[in-house]
Coordinates of C-alpha atoms in Angstrom, one line a residue:
M20 CA 35.7 -54.4 9.8
S21 CA 33.3 -54.2 6.8
D22 CA 34.6 -52.7 3.4
T23 CA 31.6 -50.4 3.7
A24 CA 32.6 -48.8 6.9
P25 CA 34.9 -46.4 5.7
A26 CA 32.4 -45.1 3.4
T27 CA 29.5 -45.3 5.9
A28 CA 31.6 -43.3 8.3
A29 CA 32.5 -40.7 5.7
L30 CA 29.0 -40.3 4.5
S31 CA 27.9 -39.9 8.4
H32 CA 30.5 -37.1 8.8
W33 CA 29.5 -35.0 5.5
N34 CA 26.2 -35.5 6.7
R35 CA 26.6 -34.1 10.0
L36 CA 28.4 -31.0 8.4
I37 CA 25.6 -30.5 5.9
Q38 CA 22.8 -30.6 8.7
L39 CA 24.8 -28.3 10.6
A40 CA 25.2 -25.9 7.9
A41 CA 21.4 -26.0 7.1
A42 CA 20.6 -25.6 10.5
S43 CA 22.8 -22.8 11.0
G44 CA 21.3 -21.1 8.1
S45 CA 24.3 -21.5 5.8
Y46 CA 22.2 -22.8 3.1
T47 CA 24.9 -22.1 0.5
D48 CA 27.7 -23.6 2.5
C49 CA 25.4 -26.8 2.8
L50 CA 24.8 -26.8 -0.8
R51 CA 28.5 -26.8 -1.1
L52 CA 29.6 -29.4 0.9
Y53 CA 27.1 -31.7 -0.7
A54 CA 28.6 -30.9 -4.4
G55 CA 32.1 -30.0 -3.5
S56 CA 33.1 -32.5 -0.8
L57 CA 30.4 -35.4 -0.3
L58 CA 29.7 -36.1 -4.3
A59 CA 33.7 -35.4 -4.9
A60 CA 34.5 -38.5 -2.3
G61 CA 32.5 -40.6 -4.7
L62 CA 29.5 -40.7 -2.3
R63 CA 25.6 -40.7 -3.2
G64 CA 24.0 -39.6 0.0
D65 CA 21.3 -41.4 2.1
A66 CA 17.6 -40.6 3.5
S67 CA 19.7 -38.1 6.2
T68 CA 21.4 -36.0 3.2
F69 CA 18.5 -35.1 1.0
P70 CA 16.2 -33.1 3.6
S71 CA 18.6 -30.8 4.3
L72 CA 19.8 -30.3 1.0
A73 CA 15.6 -29.5 0.1
K74 CA 15.6 -27.2 2.8
S75 CA 18.7 -24.9 1.5
C76 CA 17.2 -25.0 -2.1
A77 CA 13.7 -23.6 -0.5
K78 CA 15.4 -21.0 1.4
L79 CA 17.6 -19.9 -1.7
R80 CA 14.7 -20.1 -3.9
L81 CA 16.7 -22.1 -6.4
P82 CA 14.0 -24.3 -8.3
G83 CA 16.2 -25.7 -10.5
L84 CA 18.8 -27.0 -8.1
G85 CA 16.1 -28.6 -6.1
R86 CA 14.8 -30.4 -9.2
A87 CA 18.6 -31.9 -9.5
V88 CA 18.3 -32.5 -5.7
H89 CA 15.4 -34.6 -6.2
A90 CA 17.3 -36.4 -9.1
R91 CA 19.9 -37.3 -6.8
A92 CA 17.9 -38.8 -4.3
F93 CA 16.3 -40.7 -7.1
L94 CA 19.6 -42.1 -8.0
A95 CA 20.4 -42.9 -4.4
G96 CA 18.2 -45.7 -4.6
A97 CA 14.8 -46.7 -3.9
A98 CA 15.0 -46.4 0.0
V99 CA 16.1 -43.0 -0.1
S100 CA 13.5 -41.7 -2.5
R101 CA 10.7 -43.5 -1.0
D102 CA 11.8 -42.2 2.3
A103 CA 8.8 -40.3 3.8
F104 CA 10.8 -37.4 5.6
V105 CA 12.9 -36.9 2.0
R106 CA 9.5 -37.0 0.3
A107 CA 8.1 -34.2 2.6
S108 CA 11.2 -32.0 2.2
L109 CA 11.1 -32.2 -1.4
V110 CA 7.2 -31.3 -1.5
D111 CA 8.0 -28.4 0.8
M112 CA 10.8 -27.4 -1.4
Y113 CA 8.7 -27.1 -4.7
A114 CA 5.9 -25.5 -2.9
K115 CA 8.2 -22.7 -1.5
C116 CA 10.3 -22.5 -4.8
G117 CA 6.7 -21.3 -6.1
R118 CA 6.5 -24.9 -8.1
L119 CA 3.2 -25.9 -6.7
P120 CA 2.0 -28.3 -9.9
D121 CA 5.4 -30.3 -8.9
A122 CA 4.8 -30.3 -5.2
R123 CA 1.2 -31.9 -5.5
R124 CA 2.4 -34.2 -8.3
L125 CA 5.1 -35.7 -5.8
F126 CA 2.7 -35.5 -3.2
D127 CA 0.0 -37.5 -5.0
E128 CA 2.7 -40.1 -6.1
T129 CA 3.3 -40.8 -2.3
P130 CA 1.6 -43.7 -1.1
H131 CA -1.4 -43.5 1.2
S132 CA 0.9 -45.3 3.9
S133 CA 4.0 -42.9 3.9
R134 CA 1.9 -39.6 4.0
T135 CA 3.1 -38.3 7.5
L136 CA 1.5 -35.4 9.1
V137 CA 4.4 -33.3 8.2
A138 CA 3.6 -34.2 4.5
W139 CA 0.4 -33.2 4.7
N140 CA 0.8 -30.1 6.6
C141 CA 3.4 -29.2 3.7
M142 CA 0.7 -29.3 1.3
V143 CA -2.1 -27.4 3.4
S144 CA 0.8 -24.8 4.0
A145 CA 1.7 -24.7 0.2
Y146 CA -1.9 -24.1 -1.0
G147 CA -2.4 -21.6 2.2
R148 CA 0.8 -19.7 1.2
N149 CA -0.4 -19.3 -2.3
S150 CA -4.0 -17.9 -1.0
Q151 CA -5.7 -21.2 -2.6
V152 CA -7.8 -21.7 0.7
E153 CA -10.4 -23.6 -1.1
E154 CA -7.8 -26.2 -2.4
A155 CA -5.9 -26.1 1.0
V156 CA -9.4 -27.2 2.7
A157 CA -9.9 -29.9 0.5
V158 CA -6.7 -31.4 1.3
F159 CA -7.0 -31.0 5.1
N160 CA -10.5 -32.7 4.6
S161 CA -8.7 -35.7 2.9
M162 CA -6.2 -35.7 5.6
R163 CA -9.2 -36.1 8.3
R164 CA -10.6 -38.9 6.1
A165 CA -7.0 -40.7 5.9
G166 CA -7.2 -41.0 9.7
V167 CA -4.5 -38.2 10.0
G168 CA -5.1 -36.3 13.2
P169 CA -4.3 -32.4 12.4
S170 CA -1.8 -30.2 14.4
G171 CA -1.8 -26.8 15.3
S172 CA 0.8 -26.3 12.4
T173 CA -2.0 -27.7 9.8
L174 CA -4.4 -25.0 11.2
V175 CA -2.0 -22.5 11.0
G176 CA -1.2 -23.3 7.2
L177 CA -4.8 -23.1 6.6
L178 CA -5.3 -20.1 8.4
S179 CA -2.7 -18.2 6.2
G180 CA -4.6 -18.9 2.9
C181 CA -7.7 -16.7 4.6
A182 CA -5.9 -13.5 3.4
D183 CA -9.0 -11.6 2.5
P184 CA -11.9 -10.5 4.2
T185 CA -14.5 -12.9 2.6
S186 CA -12.6 -16.0 3.2
S187 CA -11.8 -14.9 6.7
R188 CA -15.7 -14.3 7.3
N189 CA -16.4 -17.6 5.6
I190 CA -13.6 -20.5 6.1
G191 CA -11.9 -18.4 8.3
V192 CA -14.5 -18.4 11.1
C193 CA -15.4 -22.4 10.7
L194 CA -11.6 -23.1 11.3
Y195 CA -11.5 -21.2 14.3
G196 CA -14.4 -22.7 15.4
Y197 CA -12.8 -26.4 14.6
S198 CA -9.7 -25.0 16.4
V199 CA -12.2 -24.2 19.7
K200 CA -13.7 -27.7 19.3
S201 CA -10.4 -29.9 18.7
G202 CA -8.6 -27.9 21.7
L203 CA -6.0 -26.6 19.3
D204 CA -6.7 -23.1 20.1
A205 CA -4.5 -23.4 23.3
D206 CA -1.5 -23.4 21.1
L207 CA -0.2 -20.0 20.8
L208 CA 0.8 -20.2 17.3
V209 CA -3.2 -21.1 16.2
S210 CA -4.2 -18.2 18.4
N211 CA -1.8 -16.1 16.9
S212 CA -2.8 -16.9 13.4
V213 CA -6.4 -16.9 13.9
L214 CA -5.9 -13.1 15.2
S215 CA -4.0 -12.0 12.1
M216 CA -6.8 -13.6 10.2
L217 CA -9.5 -11.8 11.8
V218 CA -7.4 -8.6 11.3
R219 CA -7.1 -9.2 7.7
G220 CA -10.9 -9.6 7.8
N221 CA -11.4 -6.2 9.3
Q222 CA -13.1 -8.0 12.3
L223 CA -11.2 -6.0 14.9
D224 CA -14.1 -6.6 18.1
A225 CA -13.8 -10.1 17.3
A226 CA -10.1 -10.1 17.1
R227 CA -10.1 -7.9 20.3
S228 CA -11.8 -10.5 22.0
L229 CA -9.9 -13.0 21.0
F230 CA -6.5 -10.9 22.1
D231 CA -7.9 -10.1 25.6
C232 CA -8.8 -14.2 26.2
V233 CA -5.0 -15.2 25.1
E234 CA -3.1 -15.5 28.7
N235 CA 0.5 -16.0 27.6
K236 CA 0.4 -13.2 24.7
S237 CA 4.0 -13.3 22.7
V238 CA 5.1 -10.4 20.9
V239 CA 3.6 -11.8 17.5
T240 CA 0.3 -11.7 19.5
W241 CA 0.7 -7.7 20.3
S242 CA 2.0 -6.8 16.9
A243 CA -1.0 -8.5 14.9
M244 CA -3.7 -6.5 17.3
A245 CA -1.6 -3.2 16.7
S246 CA -1.5 -3.7 12.8
G247 CA -5.4 -4.2 12.8
Y248 CA -5.7 -0.7 14.7
L249 CA -3.1 0.7 12.5
Q250 CA -5.4 -1.1 9.4
A251 CA -8.4 0.8 10.9
K252 CA -5.9 4.1 10.9
D253 CA -6.9 4.2 14.8
C254 CA -3.4 5.5 16.0
V255 CA -4.5 6.1 19.4
K256 CA -5.7 2.6 19.9
V257 CA -2.2 1.7 19.0
F258 CA -0.4 3.7 21.4
D259 CA -3.0 2.4 24.1
L260 CA -2.0 -1.1 23.1
F261 CA 1.9 -0.1 23.6
R262 CA 1.0 1.3 27.0
V263 CA -0.8 -2.0 28.2
M264 CA 2.4 -3.8 26.4
Q265 CA 4.9 -2.1 28.3
A266 CA 2.8 -2.5 31.7
A267 CA 3.0 -5.9 31.0
D268 CA 7.2 -6.0 30.8
Q269 CA 6.5 -7.3 27.3
S270 CA 9.8 -7.4 25.0
M271 CA 9.6 -5.2 22.1
D272 CA 11.1 -6.1 18.6
S273 CA 11.8 -4.3 15.3
V274 CA 8.1 -5.3 14.1
V275 CA 6.5 -3.7 17.0
L276 CA 8.1 -0.3 16.9
V277 CA 7.6 -0.2 13.0
N278 CA 3.8 -0.4 14.1
L279 CA 4.5 2.5 16.4
T280 CA 6.5 4.4 13.9
A281 CA 3.6 3.9 11.4
A282 CA 0.9 5.0 14.3
A283 CA 3.0 8.1 15.1
A284 CA 3.0 8.8 11.2
L285 CA -0.7 8.9 11.3
F286 CA -0.7 11.4 14.3
G287 CA 1.6 13.5 12.7
N288 CA 2.9 15.4 15.7
L289 CA 6.6 16.1 15.6
L290 CA 6.6 15.7 19.6
V291 CA 5.2 12.5 19.4
A292 CA 7.8 11.4 16.4
K293 CA 10.5 12.4 18.3
G294 CA 9.2 10.2 21.6
V295 CA 9.0 7.3 19.3
H296 CA 12.5 7.9 18.0
A297 CA 13.7 7.8 21.2
L298 CA 12.1 4.4 22.3
V299 CA 13.8 3.1 18.9
I300 CA 17.5 4.1 19.8
K301 CA 16.4 2.8 23.6
G302 CA 15.8 -0.8 22.2
G303 CA 19.0 -0.4 20.0
F304 CA 17.0 -0.9 16.8
Q305 CA 18.1 2.5 15.4
C306 CA 20.6 0.6 12.4
Q307 CA 18.2 -1.6 11.3
D308 CA 17.2 -0.4 7.9
E309 CA 13.4 -1.5 8.0
L310 CA 13.2 1.2 11.2
A311 CA 15.4 3.8 9.9
A312 CA 13.2 3.7 6.6
S313 CA 10.3 4.1 8.9
L314 CA 11.7 6.7 11.2
V315 CA 12.7 8.6 7.6
N316 CA 8.9 8.3 6.7
L317 CA 7.5 9.4 10.1
Y318 CA 9.7 12.6 10.1
A319 CA 8.5 13.6 6.7
R320 CA 4.9 13.0 7.5
C321 CA 5.5 15.5 10.1
G322 CA 7.0 18.1 7.9
D323 CA 10.5 17.8 9.4
S324 CA 12.8 17.1 6.3
L325 CA 15.9 17.8 7.9
A326 CA 15.4 15.2 10.8
A327 CA 14.7 12.9 8.3
K328 CA 17.9 13.9 6.5
E329 CA 19.6 13.1 9.9
V330 CA 18.1 9.5 10.1
F331 CA 19.1 8.8 6.8
D332 CA 22.7 10.1 7.4
S333 CA 23.1 7.9 10.1
V334 CA 22.8 4.9 8.3
H335 CA 26.0 3.5 6.5
C336 CA 25.0 1.1 4.5
K337 CA 21.6 2.4 2.8
N338 CA 19.7 0.1 1.1
V339 CA 17.2 0.7 -1.9
V340 CA 14.0 0.8 0.8
L341 CA 15.8 3.8 2.7
W342 CA 16.7 5.8 -0.1
T343 CA 13.3 5.4 -1.5
S344 CA 12.0 6.5 2.0
M345 CA 14.3 9.6 1.8
L346 CA 13.1 10.4 -1.6
N347 CA 9.3 10.2 -1.0
G348 CA 10.2 12.3 2.3
Y349 CA 11.4 14.9 0.4
V350 CA 8.4 14.7 -2.3
E351 CA 6.0 15.0 0.7
C352 CA 7.7 17.8 2.2
G353 CA 7.3 19.7 -1.1
S354 CA 11.1 19.8 -2.1
P355 CA 10.9 17.7 -5.5
D356 CA 14.4 19.4 -6.1
M357 CA 15.9 17.6 -3.2
A358 CA 14.4 14.5 -4.1
L359 CA 16.1 14.4 -7.2
E360 CA 19.4 15.5 -6.1
T361 CA 18.7 12.2 -3.6
F362 CA 18.0 10.1 -6.7
D363 CA 21.3 11.3 -8.3
A364 CA 23.1 10.6 -5.2
M365 CA 21.6 6.8 -5.2
L366 CA 22.7 6.5 -8.5
C367 CA 26.5 7.4 -7.6
A368 CA 26.5 5.4 -4.6
K369 CA 25.4 2.3 -7.1
V370 CA 22.1 1.2 -5.7
Q371 CA 19.9 0.0 -7.8
P372 CA 16.8 1.8 -8.2
N373 CA 13.3 -0.5 -7.7
K374 CA 9.7 0.4 -8.7
A375 CA 9.1 2.3 -5.8
T376 CA 12.1 4.5 -6.2
L377 CA 11.0 5.3 -9.6
L378 CA 7.2 6.2 -8.7
A379 CA 8.7 8.6 -6.0
V380 CA 11.3 10.2 -8.6
L381 CA 8.3 10.5 -11.0
S382 CA 5.9 12.2 -8.7
A383 CA 8.8 14.5 -8.1
C384 CA 9.5 15.3 -11.8
A385 CA 5.6 16.3 -11.9
N386 CA 5.6 18.3 -8.9
L387 CA 8.4 20.3 -10.5
G388 CA 6.8 20.4 -13.6
S389 CA 9.9 19.2 -15.6
P390 CA 9.4 17.2 -18.5
N391 CA 13.2 16.9 -19.2
L392 CA 13.8 15.4 -16.2
G393 CA 10.7 12.8 -16.7
Q394 CA 12.1 11.8 -20.1
K395 CA 15.3 10.9 -18.1
V396 CA 13.5 8.9 -15.5
E397 CA 11.7 7.3 -18.4
E398 CA 15.1 6.0 -19.7
H399 CA 15.6 4.1 -16.4
V400 CA 12.1 2.8 -16.7
I401 CA 13.0 1.4 -20.0
G402 CA 16.2 0.1 -19.1
M403 CA 14.8 -1.9 -16.1
G404 CA 12.1 -3.5 -18.3
L405 CA 9.4 -1.8 -16.2
Q406 CA 7.6 -0.1 -19.3
S407 CA 4.9 -2.6 -19.2
D408 CA 4.1 -2.4 -15.3
L409 CA 0.9 -0.6 -15.2
Q410 CA 1.3 1.3 -11.9
V411 CA 4.6 2.4 -13.5
S412 CA 3.0 3.4 -17.0
T413 CA 0.6 5.2 -14.8
G414 CA 3.3 7.4 -13.0
L415 CA 4.5 8.4 -16.5
V416 CA 1.2 9.2 -17.9
D417 CA 0.6 11.6 -14.5
M418 CA 3.8 12.9 -14.8
Y419 CA 3.8 14.0 -18.4
C420 CA 0.3 15.5 -18.1
K421 CA 1.4 17.6 -14.9
C422 CA 4.1 18.8 -17.0
G423 CA 1.9 19.8 -19.9
S424 CA 3.1 17.2 -22.3
I425 CA 0.1 15.7 -23.2
Q426 CA 1.2 13.8 -26.2
P427 CA 3.7 11.7 -24.8
A428 CA 1.3 10.8 -22.4
R429 CA -1.3 9.5 -24.6
K430 CA 1.2 7.8 -26.4
I431 CA 2.0 5.7 -23.1
F432 CA -1.6 5.2 -22.2
D433 CA -2.4 4.0 -25.9
N434 CA 0.2 1.3 -25.5
V435 CA -1.0 0.0 -22.5
S436 CA -3.6 -2.9 -23.1
N437 CA -4.3 -3.9 -19.7
R438 CA -5.8 -0.6 -18.3
D439 CA -7.2 -0.1 -14.7
L440 CA -9.3 2.6 -13.3
A441 CA -6.0 4.3 -12.1
I442 CA -4.5 4.7 -15.3
W443 CA -7.9 5.7 -17.1
S444 CA -8.3 8.6 -14.2
A445 CA -4.9 9.9 -14.9
M446 CA -5.4 10.2 -18.4
I447 CA -8.7 12.2 -18.1
N448 CA -7.2 14.5 -15.4
G449 CA -4.4 15.2 -17.5
Y450 CA -7.0 16.9 -20.0
A451 CA -8.8 18.2 -17.6
C452 CA -5.8 20.2 -16.4
N453 CA -4.5 21.0 -19.4
G454 CA -7.9 22.9 -20.7
E455 CA -8.8 19.8 -22.9
G456 CA -12.0 19.4 -21.9
V457 CA -13.5 17.9 -24.9
E458 CA -11.1 15.0 -24.9
A459 CA -11.3 14.5 -21.3
V460 CA -15.4 14.0 -21.9
V461 CA -14.8 11.5 -25.0
L462 CA -12.0 9.4 -23.1
F463 CA -14.5 9.3 -20.1
S464 CA -17.2 7.9 -22.2
E465 CA -15.0 5.6 -23.8
M466 CA -14.1 4.3 -20.3
Q467 CA -17.4 3.7 -19.6
N468 CA -18.3 2.0 -22.6
R469 CA -15.5 -0.4 -22.0
G470 CA -17.1 -1.8 -18.9
V471 CA -15.1 0.1 -16.3
R472 CA -16.8 1.7 -13.9
P473 CA -15.9 5.0 -12.5
D474 CA -15.6 6.2 -8.9
A475 CA -15.8 9.7 -7.2
I476 CA -12.3 10.8 -8.6
V477 CA -13.1 10.1 -12.0
F478 CA -15.9 12.1 -11.9
T479 CA -14.2 14.8 -10.1
H480 CA -11.6 14.9 -13.0
V481 CA -14.4 15.1 -15.6
L482 CA -16.3 18.0 -13.6
T483 CA -13.1 19.9 -13.5
A484 CA -12.5 19.2 -17.2
C485 CA -16.2 20.7 -18.0
N486 CA -15.4 23.7 -15.7
H487 CA -12.2 24.4 -17.2
S488 CA -13.5 24.1 -20.9
G489 CA -17.2 25.8 -20.0
L490 CA -19.1 22.4 -21.2
V491 CA -22.2 23.4 -18.9
D492 CA -24.4 20.9 -20.8
E493 CA -22.0 18.1 -20.3
G494 CA -21.3 19.0 -16.7
L495 CA -24.8 18.9 -15.6
N496 CA -25.0 15.2 -17.3
C497 CA -21.8 14.0 -15.6
F498 CA -23.3 15.2 -12.2
H499 CA -26.6 13.9 -12.8
S500 CA -24.8 10.4 -14.0
M501 CA -22.9 10.4 -10.7
T502 CA -25.5 11.0 -8.3
V503 CA -28.3 9.1 -9.8
E504 CA -26.9 6.5 -12.2
Y505 CA -23.8 5.2 -10.2
G506 CA -25.3 6.5 -6.6
I507 CA -22.1 8.5 -5.6
K508 CA -22.9 11.3 -3.2
P509 CA -21.4 14.5 -4.1
S510 CA -18.2 15.7 -2.3
I511 CA -17.1 19.2 -1.9
E512 CA -15.0 19.2 -4.7
H513 CA -18.1 18.0 -7.2
Y514 CA -20.1 20.6 -5.8
M515 CA -17.3 23.2 -6.0
C516 CA -16.6 22.5 -10.3
M517 CA -20.3 22.8 -10.7
M518 CA -20.6 26.3 -8.6
D519 CA -17.5 27.6 -10.7
L520 CA -18.6 26.1 -14.1
L521 CA -22.4 27.7 -13.7
C522 CA -21.2 30.9 -12.0
K523 CA -18.3 31.6 -14.8
A524 CA -21.4 30.3 -17.6
G525 CA -23.8 33.4 -16.0
H526 CA -26.0 30.6 -14.8
L527 CA -26.7 32.1 -11.4
S528 CA -30.0 31.1 -10.6
S529 CA -28.8 27.3 -10.9
A530 CA -25.6 28.3 -9.1
M531 CA -27.8 29.4 -6.5
K532 CA -29.9 26.4 -6.4
F533 CA -26.8 24.1 -5.6
F534 CA -26.1 26.4 -3.0
K535 CA -29.2 26.0 -1.2
E536 CA -28.9 22.1 -1.8
M537 CA -25.7 22.1 0.3
P538 CA -25.3 21.3 3.9
V539 CA -25.1 24.6 5.6
Q540 CA -21.8 24.1 7.3
L541 CA -19.8 23.3 3.9
R542 CA -21.4 26.7 2.3
N543 CA -18.6 28.7 3.3
Q544 CA -16.2 26.7 1.2
F545 CA -18.3 27.7 -2.0
L546 CA -18.6 31.2 -1.8
A547 CA -15.8 32.8 -3.8
P548 CA -17.1 31.3 -7.1
L549 CA -20.7 32.6 -6.4
I550 CA -19.8 36.3 -4.9
S551 CA -17.5 36.8 -8.0
A552 CA -19.9 35.7 -10.6
H553 CA -22.3 38.3 -8.9
R554 CA -19.8 40.9 -9.0
A555 CA -19.1 40.2 -12.8
H556 CA -22.7 39.9 -14.0
G557 CA -23.9 42.9 -11.6
V558 CA -25.8 43.0 -8.3
D559 CA -29.5 41.9 -7.9
S560 CA -31.9 40.6 -5.4
S561 CA -30.9 37.5 -5.0
I562 CA -27.4 38.6 -3.9
E563 CA -29.0 39.8 -1.0
F564 CA -29.7 36.2 0.5
V565 CA -26.0 35.4 0.0
S566 CA -24.7 38.1 1.9
E567 CA -27.1 37.3 4.8
E568 CA -25.4 33.7 4.2
L569 CA -21.9 35.3 4.4
L570 CA -22.2 37.2 7.4
N571 CA -23.5 33.9 9.3
L572 CA -20.3 32.3 8.1
D573 CA -17.5 32.4 10.4
S574 CA -14.7 32.1 7.6
Q575 CA -11.2 31.7 8.5
D576 CA -9.8 32.3 4.8
S577 CA -8.4 35.5 4.2
G578 CA -9.6 34.9 0.4
H579 CA -13.1 34.9 1.7
C580 CA -13.0 37.9 3.8
V581 CA -11.7 39.9 0.9
L582 CA -14.4 39.1 -1.4
I583 CA -17.1 39.1 1.4
S584 CA -15.9 42.7 2.1
S585 CA -15.9 43.7 -1.7
M586 CA -19.4 42.1 -2.1
L587 CA -20.6 44.5 0.9
S588 CA -18.8 47.3 -0.7
C589 CA -21.0 47.0 -4.2
L590 CA -24.1 46.6 -2.0
G591 CA -23.4 50.1 -0.3
E592 CA -22.7 48.2 3.0
W593 CA -19.5 50.4 4.0
N594 CA -19.2 49.7 7.5
K595 CA -19.9 46.1 7.1
A596 CA -17.2 45.9 4.6
R597 CA -14.8 47.8 6.6
N598 CA -15.2 45.3 9.5
Y599 CA -14.3 42.3 7.2
R600 CA -11.2 43.9 5.9
R601 CA -10.4 44.7 9.7
L602 CA -11.2 41.1 10.5
I603 CA -8.1 40.2 8.3
S604 CA -5.7 41.8 10.5
K605 CA -7.5 40.8 13.8
Q606 CA -7.2 37.3 13.3
G607 CA -3.8 37.5 11.7
L608 CA -4.8 36.0 8.6
V609 CA -2.4 36.1 5.8
K610 CA -3.2 36.1 1.9
K611 CA -1.1 33.5 0.6
P612 CA 0.9 34.7 -2.7
G613 CA 0.5 33.4 -5.8
W614 CA 3.8 31.9 -7.4
S615 CA 4.8 30.0 -10.7
C616 CA 8.2 28.4 -12.1
I617 CA 9.8 27.9 -15.6
E618 CA 12.1 25.4 -16.6
L619 CA 15.5 27.4 -18.5
G620 CA 17.2 25.9 -21.0
V621 CA 14.5 24.0 -22.6

């Protein structure tokens, strides 16, 4: 018996254990067996050792340890470090650990004769995962020139890089054509990838045509099509697809039910929500964190915070996603105080909040109008090192503005260097809501000078600022700029701001001109400021036209009925005025009382 036989047998034994650990998903145990047992026995490993180690480092996202494994493979000898399978596994490891330059360097150092299909696929998939589709296509073309025939996995890697509508319509469609020409479209993985690509590119008609042509659909096929309809906010088609799926006896997984839950949330019907919840329980998925969070969101969208809390309480080990869903649920249901109580309970449960959690809590503080609580949340933001995050900074600006604390909001705004449209919009709206119209207009001008293109929402904020501060000329200039310079079609909000601004300033002829230019079906939305202005400035002949318009509109708003009645009284039309008063009782209209709150102990 050779002297090396015991060592070879020992290496074979440890290799089998290492491979078994990696195959079963016990990646930490795999690395521990190598470091604590194989190396401790004085063994270096061979070509059968390192692919499992590289896979474990990739799964655990440990690039430093992966580099050490690479070094160990090099020390194990040329036969190991040059092995095609070892090199391919190391390329894949670097790519999945976000070390794409290292992956490409190792791939380029591999001799052409040793570049197997697996190695090419690893490189193509690496670029695809990073949405570098042009580089992925370049590797794909090099692969074909080298005489290596692509497989279904090659196309799946390429198609994963078509993550936006532009690449989906251009490169993605070409890849689809290649898959049909090469016969690779018969591979279900390729068909599913093409379907997902078409969905990402908003090509739902093409996606549905492909979906209908796939014979042996998997649950992934159904989920991909459903996600496309969800993306288009077409909940009816999601439910129709689910019914067809049930008729085809297709098994469901948690992804299907998450899509169905999201569709029910769009629908916003409590009865439908309970039906979807029953399906989740029937499938045995109610304890899964992702589905529990989706159900909490579903009930909150339907306005049933109690049902959302029941789902929340039914989960014993709550993760941060579930806590955040419950927080958002309370905010959406108009219970910011409960949201803040839930946040305190989350901290007591030693669950670390994430960015989404803090954004939800900031919304609660803004809705509650509590700057003191907002300051405490800002301390959490600083403690977590998120003060430089643009989305969090926008949330802080919005919260302080809605709490009436403009100076802290402006300080945060000024400290942000890479401002996007959202944070400009939040700061302008803050000035608008706090009656500082001049500052809002100045900031809007600064935003334009810095090359940031305003949208319809920003114009709403600026017009609101002009309205609150009585800036008639600035408001007219802003409205003209929006419609003529930027080509934005006025919405109800824009017209309302202008009507209110002109009416309060006594520019009744201009207000009447705006009124006449509006679509007739929208005019009942704009009657309140017009009628109030005529009452405040005295009745003239022009009011008769408005009164006739009012009589021809069927208002379902008690406030409008009161205004109409008052206006008719001013005109001496007592019987008509009395009829409009009676309309409030007849239709069961209720005038909502106003309310306000103050923070004690400040």
